[in-house]
Coordinates of C-alpha atoms and ligand atoms in Angstrom, one line a residue:
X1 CA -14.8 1.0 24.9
X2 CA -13.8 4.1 24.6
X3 CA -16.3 7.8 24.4
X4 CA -18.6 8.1 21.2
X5 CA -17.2 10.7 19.3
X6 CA -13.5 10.2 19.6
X7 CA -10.8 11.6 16.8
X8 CA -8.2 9.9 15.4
X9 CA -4.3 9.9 16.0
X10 CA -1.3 8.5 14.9
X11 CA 1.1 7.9 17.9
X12 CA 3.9 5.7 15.7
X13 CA 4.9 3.9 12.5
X14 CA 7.2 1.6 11.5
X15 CA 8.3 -0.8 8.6
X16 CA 10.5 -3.6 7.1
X17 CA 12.3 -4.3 4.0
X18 CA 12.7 -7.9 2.5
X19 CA 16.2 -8.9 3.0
X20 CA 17.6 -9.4 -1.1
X21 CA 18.4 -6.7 -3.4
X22 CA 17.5 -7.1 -7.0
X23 CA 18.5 -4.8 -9.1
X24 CA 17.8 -3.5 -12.5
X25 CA 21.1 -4.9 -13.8
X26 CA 20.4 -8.2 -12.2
X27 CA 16.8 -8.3 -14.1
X28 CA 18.5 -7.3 -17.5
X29 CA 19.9 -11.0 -16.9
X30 CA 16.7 -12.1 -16.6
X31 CA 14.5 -10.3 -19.2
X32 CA 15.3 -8.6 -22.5
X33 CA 15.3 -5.1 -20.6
X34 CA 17.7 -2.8 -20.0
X35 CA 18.4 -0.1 -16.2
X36 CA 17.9 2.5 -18.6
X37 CA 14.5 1.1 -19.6
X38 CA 13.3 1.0 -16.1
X39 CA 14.9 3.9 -14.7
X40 CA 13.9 6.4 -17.5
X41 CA 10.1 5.0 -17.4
X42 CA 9.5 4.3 -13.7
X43 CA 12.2 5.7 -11.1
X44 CA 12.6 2.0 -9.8
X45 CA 16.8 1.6 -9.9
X46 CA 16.2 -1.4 -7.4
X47 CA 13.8 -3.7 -5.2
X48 CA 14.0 -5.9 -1.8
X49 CA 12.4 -9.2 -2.5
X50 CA 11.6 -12.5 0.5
X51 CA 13.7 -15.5 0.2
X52 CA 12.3 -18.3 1.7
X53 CA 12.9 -17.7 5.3
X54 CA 11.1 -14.4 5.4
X55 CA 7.0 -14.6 4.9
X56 CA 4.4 -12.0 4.4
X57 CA 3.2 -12.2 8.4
X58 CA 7.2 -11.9 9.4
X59 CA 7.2 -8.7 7.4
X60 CA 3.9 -7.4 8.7
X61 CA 5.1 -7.8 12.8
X62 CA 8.3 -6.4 12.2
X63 CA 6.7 -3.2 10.8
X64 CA 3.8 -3.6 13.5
X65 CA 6.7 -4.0 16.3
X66 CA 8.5 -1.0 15.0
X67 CA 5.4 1.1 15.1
X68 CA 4.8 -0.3 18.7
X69 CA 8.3 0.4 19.7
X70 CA 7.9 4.1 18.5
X71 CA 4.8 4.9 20.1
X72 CA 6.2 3.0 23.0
X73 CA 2.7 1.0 23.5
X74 CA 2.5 -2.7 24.8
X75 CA 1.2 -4.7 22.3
X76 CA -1.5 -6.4 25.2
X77 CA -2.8 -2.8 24.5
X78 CA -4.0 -3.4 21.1
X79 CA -7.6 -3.5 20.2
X80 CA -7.5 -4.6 16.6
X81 CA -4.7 -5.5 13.8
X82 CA -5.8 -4.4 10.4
X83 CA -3.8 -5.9 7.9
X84 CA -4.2 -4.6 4.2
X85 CA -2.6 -7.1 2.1
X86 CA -3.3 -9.2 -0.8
X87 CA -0.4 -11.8 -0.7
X88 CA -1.2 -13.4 2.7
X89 CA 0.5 -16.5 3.6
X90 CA -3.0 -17.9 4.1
X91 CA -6.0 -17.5 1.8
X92 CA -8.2 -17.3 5.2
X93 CA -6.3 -14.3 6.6
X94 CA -3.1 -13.8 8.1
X95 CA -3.9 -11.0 10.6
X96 CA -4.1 -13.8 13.0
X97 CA -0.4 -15.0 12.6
X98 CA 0.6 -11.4 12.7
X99 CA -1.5 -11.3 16.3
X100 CA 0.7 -13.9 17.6
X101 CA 3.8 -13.0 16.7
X102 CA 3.1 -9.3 18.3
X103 CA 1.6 -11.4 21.7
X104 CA -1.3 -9.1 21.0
X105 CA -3.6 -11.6 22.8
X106 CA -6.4 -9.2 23.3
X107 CA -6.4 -7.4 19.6
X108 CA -8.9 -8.7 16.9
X109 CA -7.2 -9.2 14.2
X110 CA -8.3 -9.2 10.2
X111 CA -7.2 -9.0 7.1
X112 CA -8.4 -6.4 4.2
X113 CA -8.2 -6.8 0.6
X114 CA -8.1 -4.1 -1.5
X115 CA -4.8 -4.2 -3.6
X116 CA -2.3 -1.1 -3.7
X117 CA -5.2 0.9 -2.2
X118 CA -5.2 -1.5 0.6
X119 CA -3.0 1.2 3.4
X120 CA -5.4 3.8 2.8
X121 CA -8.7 1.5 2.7
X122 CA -7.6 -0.4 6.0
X123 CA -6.3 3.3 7.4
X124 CA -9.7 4.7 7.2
X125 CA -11.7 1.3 8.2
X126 CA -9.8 1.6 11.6
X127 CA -10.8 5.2 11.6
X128 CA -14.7 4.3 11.3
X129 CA -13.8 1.8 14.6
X130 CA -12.0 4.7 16.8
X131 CA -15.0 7.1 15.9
X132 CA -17.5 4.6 17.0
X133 CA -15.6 4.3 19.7
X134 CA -15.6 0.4 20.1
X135 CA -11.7 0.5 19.8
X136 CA -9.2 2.2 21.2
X137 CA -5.4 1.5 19.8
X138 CA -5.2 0.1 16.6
X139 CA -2.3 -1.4 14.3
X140 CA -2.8 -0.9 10.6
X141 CA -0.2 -2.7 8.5
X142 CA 0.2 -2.7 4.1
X143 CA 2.4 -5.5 3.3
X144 CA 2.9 -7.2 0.4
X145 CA 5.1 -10.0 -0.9
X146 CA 4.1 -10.0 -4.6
X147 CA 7.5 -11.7 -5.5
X148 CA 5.2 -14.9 -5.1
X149 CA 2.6 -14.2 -8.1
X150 CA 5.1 -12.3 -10.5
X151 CA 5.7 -13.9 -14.0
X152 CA 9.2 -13.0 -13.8
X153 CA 9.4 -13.9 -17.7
X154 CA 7.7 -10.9 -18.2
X155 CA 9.1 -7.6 -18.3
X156 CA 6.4 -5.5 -18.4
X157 CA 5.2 -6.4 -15.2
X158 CA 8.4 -8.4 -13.2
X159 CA 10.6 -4.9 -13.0
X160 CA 8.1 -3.3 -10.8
X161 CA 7.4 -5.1 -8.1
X162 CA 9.0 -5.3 -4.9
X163 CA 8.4 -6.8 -1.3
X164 CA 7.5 -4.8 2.1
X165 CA 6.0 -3.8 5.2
X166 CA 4.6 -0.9 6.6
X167 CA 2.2 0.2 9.6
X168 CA 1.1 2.9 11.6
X169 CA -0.3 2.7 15.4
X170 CA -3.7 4.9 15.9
X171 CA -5.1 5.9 19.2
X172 CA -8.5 7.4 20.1
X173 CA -8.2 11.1 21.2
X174 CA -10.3 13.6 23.2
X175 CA -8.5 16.5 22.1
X176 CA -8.2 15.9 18.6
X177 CA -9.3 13.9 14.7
X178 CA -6.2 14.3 13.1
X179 CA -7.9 12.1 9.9
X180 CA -9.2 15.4 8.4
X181 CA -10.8 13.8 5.2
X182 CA -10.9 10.8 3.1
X183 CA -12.7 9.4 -0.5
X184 CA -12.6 6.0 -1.6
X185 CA -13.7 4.7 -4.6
X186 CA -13.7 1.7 -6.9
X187 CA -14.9 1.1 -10.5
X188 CA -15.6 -2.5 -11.0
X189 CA -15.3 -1.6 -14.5
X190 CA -12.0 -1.6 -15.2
X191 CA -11.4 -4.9 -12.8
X192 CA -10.1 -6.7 -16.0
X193 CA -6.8 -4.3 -16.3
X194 CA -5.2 -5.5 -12.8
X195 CA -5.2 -9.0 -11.8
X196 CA -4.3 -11.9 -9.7
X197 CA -6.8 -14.1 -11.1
X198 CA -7.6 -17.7 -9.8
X199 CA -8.1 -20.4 -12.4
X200 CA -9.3 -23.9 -12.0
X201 CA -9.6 -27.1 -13.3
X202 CA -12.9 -28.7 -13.2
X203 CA -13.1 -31.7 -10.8
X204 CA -15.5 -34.1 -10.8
X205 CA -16.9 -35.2 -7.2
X206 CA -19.7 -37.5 -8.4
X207 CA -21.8 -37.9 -11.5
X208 CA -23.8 -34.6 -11.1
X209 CA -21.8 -32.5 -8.8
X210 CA -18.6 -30.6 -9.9
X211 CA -16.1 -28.3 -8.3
X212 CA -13.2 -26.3 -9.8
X213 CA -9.6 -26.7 -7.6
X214 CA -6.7 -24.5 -8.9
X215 CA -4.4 -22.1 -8.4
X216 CA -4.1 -18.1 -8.9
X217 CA -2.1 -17.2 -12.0
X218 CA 0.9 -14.5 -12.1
X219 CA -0.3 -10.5 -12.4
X220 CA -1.2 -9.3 -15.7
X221 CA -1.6 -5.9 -15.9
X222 CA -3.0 -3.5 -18.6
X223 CA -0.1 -0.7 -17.5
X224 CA -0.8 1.8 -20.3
X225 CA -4.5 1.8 -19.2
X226 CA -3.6 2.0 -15.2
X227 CA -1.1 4.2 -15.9
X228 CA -4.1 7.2 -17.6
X229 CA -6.4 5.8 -14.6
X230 CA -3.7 6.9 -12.1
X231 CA -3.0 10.1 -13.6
X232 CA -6.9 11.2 -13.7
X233 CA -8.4 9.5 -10.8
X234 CA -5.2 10.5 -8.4
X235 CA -5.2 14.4 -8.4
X236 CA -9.2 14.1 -8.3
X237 CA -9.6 12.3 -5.1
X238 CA -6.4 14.4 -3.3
X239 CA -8.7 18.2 -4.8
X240 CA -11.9 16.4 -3.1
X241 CA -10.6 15.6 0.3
X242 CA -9.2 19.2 0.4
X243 CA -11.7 20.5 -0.6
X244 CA -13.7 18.1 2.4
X245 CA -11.0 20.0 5.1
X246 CA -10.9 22.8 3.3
X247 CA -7.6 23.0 2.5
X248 CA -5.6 24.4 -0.1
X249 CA -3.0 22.2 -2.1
X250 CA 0.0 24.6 -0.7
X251 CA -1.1 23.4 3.0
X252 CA -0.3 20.4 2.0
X253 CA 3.5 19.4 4.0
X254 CA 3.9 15.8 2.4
X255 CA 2.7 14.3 -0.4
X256 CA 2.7 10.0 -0.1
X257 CA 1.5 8.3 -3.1
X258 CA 1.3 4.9 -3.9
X259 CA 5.1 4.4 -5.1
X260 CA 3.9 2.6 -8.3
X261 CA 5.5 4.9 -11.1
X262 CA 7.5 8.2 -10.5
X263 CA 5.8 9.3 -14.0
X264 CA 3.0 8.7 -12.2
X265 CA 3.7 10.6 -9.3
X266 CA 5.3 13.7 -11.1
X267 CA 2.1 14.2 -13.2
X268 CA 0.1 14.2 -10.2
X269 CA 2.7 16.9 -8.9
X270 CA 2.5 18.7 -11.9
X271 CA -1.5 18.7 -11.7
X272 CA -2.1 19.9 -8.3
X273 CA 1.0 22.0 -8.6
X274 CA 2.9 20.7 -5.5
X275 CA 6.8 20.9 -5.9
X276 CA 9.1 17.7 -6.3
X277 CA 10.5 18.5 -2.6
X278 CA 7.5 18.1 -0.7
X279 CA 7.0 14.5 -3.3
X280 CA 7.9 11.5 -1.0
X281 CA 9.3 9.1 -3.0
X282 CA 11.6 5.9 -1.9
X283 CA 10.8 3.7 -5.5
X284 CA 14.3 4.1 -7.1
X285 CA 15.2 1.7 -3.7
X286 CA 12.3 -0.9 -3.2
X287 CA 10.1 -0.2 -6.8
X288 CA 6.1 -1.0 -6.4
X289 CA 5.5 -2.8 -3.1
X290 CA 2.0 -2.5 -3.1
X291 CA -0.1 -2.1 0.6
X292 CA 3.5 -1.2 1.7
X293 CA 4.2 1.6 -0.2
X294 CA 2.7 4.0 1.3
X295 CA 3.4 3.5 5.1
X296 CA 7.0 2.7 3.8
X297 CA 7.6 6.0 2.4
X298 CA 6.0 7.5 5.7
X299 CA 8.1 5.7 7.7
X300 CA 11.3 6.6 6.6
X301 CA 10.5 10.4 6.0
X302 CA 9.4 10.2 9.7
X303 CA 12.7 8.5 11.1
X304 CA 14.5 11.0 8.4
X305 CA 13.3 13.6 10.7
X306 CA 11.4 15.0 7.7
X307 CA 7.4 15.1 8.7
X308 CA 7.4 16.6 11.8
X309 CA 4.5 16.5 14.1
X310 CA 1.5 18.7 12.8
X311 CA 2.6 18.6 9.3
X312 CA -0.5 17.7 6.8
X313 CA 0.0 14.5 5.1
X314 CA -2.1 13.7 1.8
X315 CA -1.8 9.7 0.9
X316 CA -3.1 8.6 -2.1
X317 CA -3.3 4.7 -3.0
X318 CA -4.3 3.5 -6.3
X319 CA -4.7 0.0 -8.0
X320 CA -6.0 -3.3 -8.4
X321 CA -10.4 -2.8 -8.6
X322 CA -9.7 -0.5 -10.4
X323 CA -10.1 1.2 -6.5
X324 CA -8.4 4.6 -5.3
X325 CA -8.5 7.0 -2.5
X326 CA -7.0 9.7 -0.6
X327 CA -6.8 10.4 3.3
X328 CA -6.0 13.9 4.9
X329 CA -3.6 13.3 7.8
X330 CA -2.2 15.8 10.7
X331 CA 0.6 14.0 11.6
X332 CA 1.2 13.6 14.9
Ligands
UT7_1 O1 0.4 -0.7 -8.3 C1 -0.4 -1.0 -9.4 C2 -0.6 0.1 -10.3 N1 0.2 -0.1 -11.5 C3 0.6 0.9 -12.1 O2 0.5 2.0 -11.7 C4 1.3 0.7 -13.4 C5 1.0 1.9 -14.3 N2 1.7 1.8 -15.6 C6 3.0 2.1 -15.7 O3 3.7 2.4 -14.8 C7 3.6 2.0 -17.1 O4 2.5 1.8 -18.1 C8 4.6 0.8 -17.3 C9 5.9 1.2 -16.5 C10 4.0 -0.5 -16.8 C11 5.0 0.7 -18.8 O5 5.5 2.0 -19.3 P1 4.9 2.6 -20.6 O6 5.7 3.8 -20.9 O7 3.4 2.7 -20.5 O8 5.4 1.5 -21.7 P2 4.5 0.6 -22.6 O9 3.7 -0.4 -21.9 O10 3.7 1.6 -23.5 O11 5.6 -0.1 -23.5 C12 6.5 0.7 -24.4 C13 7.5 -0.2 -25.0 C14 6.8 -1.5 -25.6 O12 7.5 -1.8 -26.8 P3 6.9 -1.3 -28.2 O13 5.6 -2.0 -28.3 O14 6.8 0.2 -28.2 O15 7.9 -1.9 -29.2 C15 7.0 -2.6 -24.6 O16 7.1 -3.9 -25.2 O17 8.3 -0.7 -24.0 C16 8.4 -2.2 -24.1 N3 8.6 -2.7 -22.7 C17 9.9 -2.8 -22.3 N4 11.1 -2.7 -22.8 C18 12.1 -2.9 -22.0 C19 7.7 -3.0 -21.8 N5 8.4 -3.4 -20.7 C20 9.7 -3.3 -20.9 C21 10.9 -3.6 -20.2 N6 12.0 -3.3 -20.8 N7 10.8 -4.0 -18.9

């Protein structure tokens, strides 16, 4: 345990990419769809996708081991593994692979569910734990391998998906809450325009008594209607947790969004009048990856030497629910 009262900082991060490239050209093969279609209306020019070999726990420790690496912490030092995902490899969780493959015997491990809001949602749930101060160091991992539930007949959703890790290491401070505000929200209401539903079959176990058994069905997705939900909901939530910090939008160093549409991400610019440059964006390389789009685009704007330590980092996931958020970070 460590002191009630504790802020939160984030000593590393990390990720991993899938190891095969598809690209827009390969998926004009595929679909009656062209790179100019996809490039002109999402930024995605290509995506890293699992073969067989690589699963959604593989993924997740290699971007956990990364952010380990980085904030050169043993992994016997971990408290808890929080991984936001919603393609386990394991309906009952696979936080607990993750664990092992790390040899972080002593963390807890679990997994969160909340979709492409599922970095920000599982960032600020370990937050809540270092506060409390039951926990100490803790790993928080998006990955998603939404290769496995695409219908990749169907071009409005197959070119936007990709496959991906990311994490980021936070440890308890005395000197410091670096997590300067968050909002999360979800409106049930619009579940029906994002999902991975399950369907069943009924079965029969004896005369009176009945189960369903099944299997979930590809993503549909109502992208027209996510695509206004994004662009109204996103610069809301990012004005209310400045507001929270009170900040201004120009203190803001780095912009991460979910990497779901760079429409998407330039209207949200546009809005809260934040220039392109401070924009991360990485979806012309690995398109929509979900829980890993966020902590991917981190990562590789930290190794690229560009967020440097005590720059002010809004993240902003949005999706499946309908759920969104936004977190305030000091980086560093
Ligand atoms: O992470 C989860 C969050 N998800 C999102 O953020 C998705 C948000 N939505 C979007 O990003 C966009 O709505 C899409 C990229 C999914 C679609 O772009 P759009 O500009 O909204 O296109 P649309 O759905 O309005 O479709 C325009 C046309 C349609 O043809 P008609 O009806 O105008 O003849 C589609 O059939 O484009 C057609 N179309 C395509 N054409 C070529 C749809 N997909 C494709 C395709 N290639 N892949």
């Amino acid at each position: 345990m460590t002191s009630v009262g504790a802020g939160v900082r984030v000593i590393g991060s990390g990720a991993a990419t899938a190891p095969q490239c598809l690209t827009n050209e390969d998926l004009s093969q595929m679909v009656d769809t062209s790179d100019e279609w996809i490039w002109t209306r999402t930024g995605i020019g290509q995506r890293q996708l699992c073969t067989e070999e690589t699963s959604l726990a593989m993924l997740a420790a290699e971007a956990g081991r990364q952010a380990l690496s980085a904030a050169q912490l043993d992994p016997q030092a971990l408290d808890l593994i929080i991984l936001a995902t919603s393609t386990p490899d394991d309906l009952f969780g696979s936080a607990g692979q993750v664990q092992q493959l790390l040899g972080a015997e002593r963390a807890v491990a679990f997994d969160l569910t909340a979709a492409c809001s599922g970095f920000v949602f599982a960032l600020t749930t370990a937050a809540q734990f270092i506060r409390t101060g039951a926990y100490r160091n803790i790993l928080v991992i998006g990955a998603d391998v939404l290769s496995r539930w695409v219908d990749w007949s169907d071009r409005s959703t197959c070119v936007l998906f990709g496959d991906g890790a990311g994490a980021v290491l936070l440890q308890a401070s005395d000197e410091t809450d670096n997590l300067l505000a968050f909002d999360l929200y979800t409106n049930g209401s619009l579940n029906s325009c994002l999902n991975l539903p399950y369907q069943g079959q009924p079965k029969t176990l004896i005369a009176d008594k009945q189960v369903t058994q099944g299997n979930y069905q590809p993503i549909s997705m109502n992208g027209r209607e996510v695509y206004r939900f994004a662009v109204a909901r996103v610069p809301e939530v990012i004005e209310k947790v400045l507001f929270q910090a009170q900040c201004q939008t120009s203190d803001i160093d780095w912009l991460i969004l979910h990497q779901a549409n760079q429409r998407i991400m330039d209207a949200v610019g546009e809005r809260l009048k934040i220039p392109a440059e401070r924009i991360l964006s990485n979806l012309a390389h690995y398109g929509n990856t979900s829980a890993a789009s966020i902590p991917l685009a981190l990562d590789e704007a930290v190794r690229q030497g560009k967020i440097k330590p005590g720059d002010l980092l809004a993240l902003s996931g949005f999706g499946a629910g309908l759920s969104w958020g936004a977190a305030l970070l000091r980086w560093g």
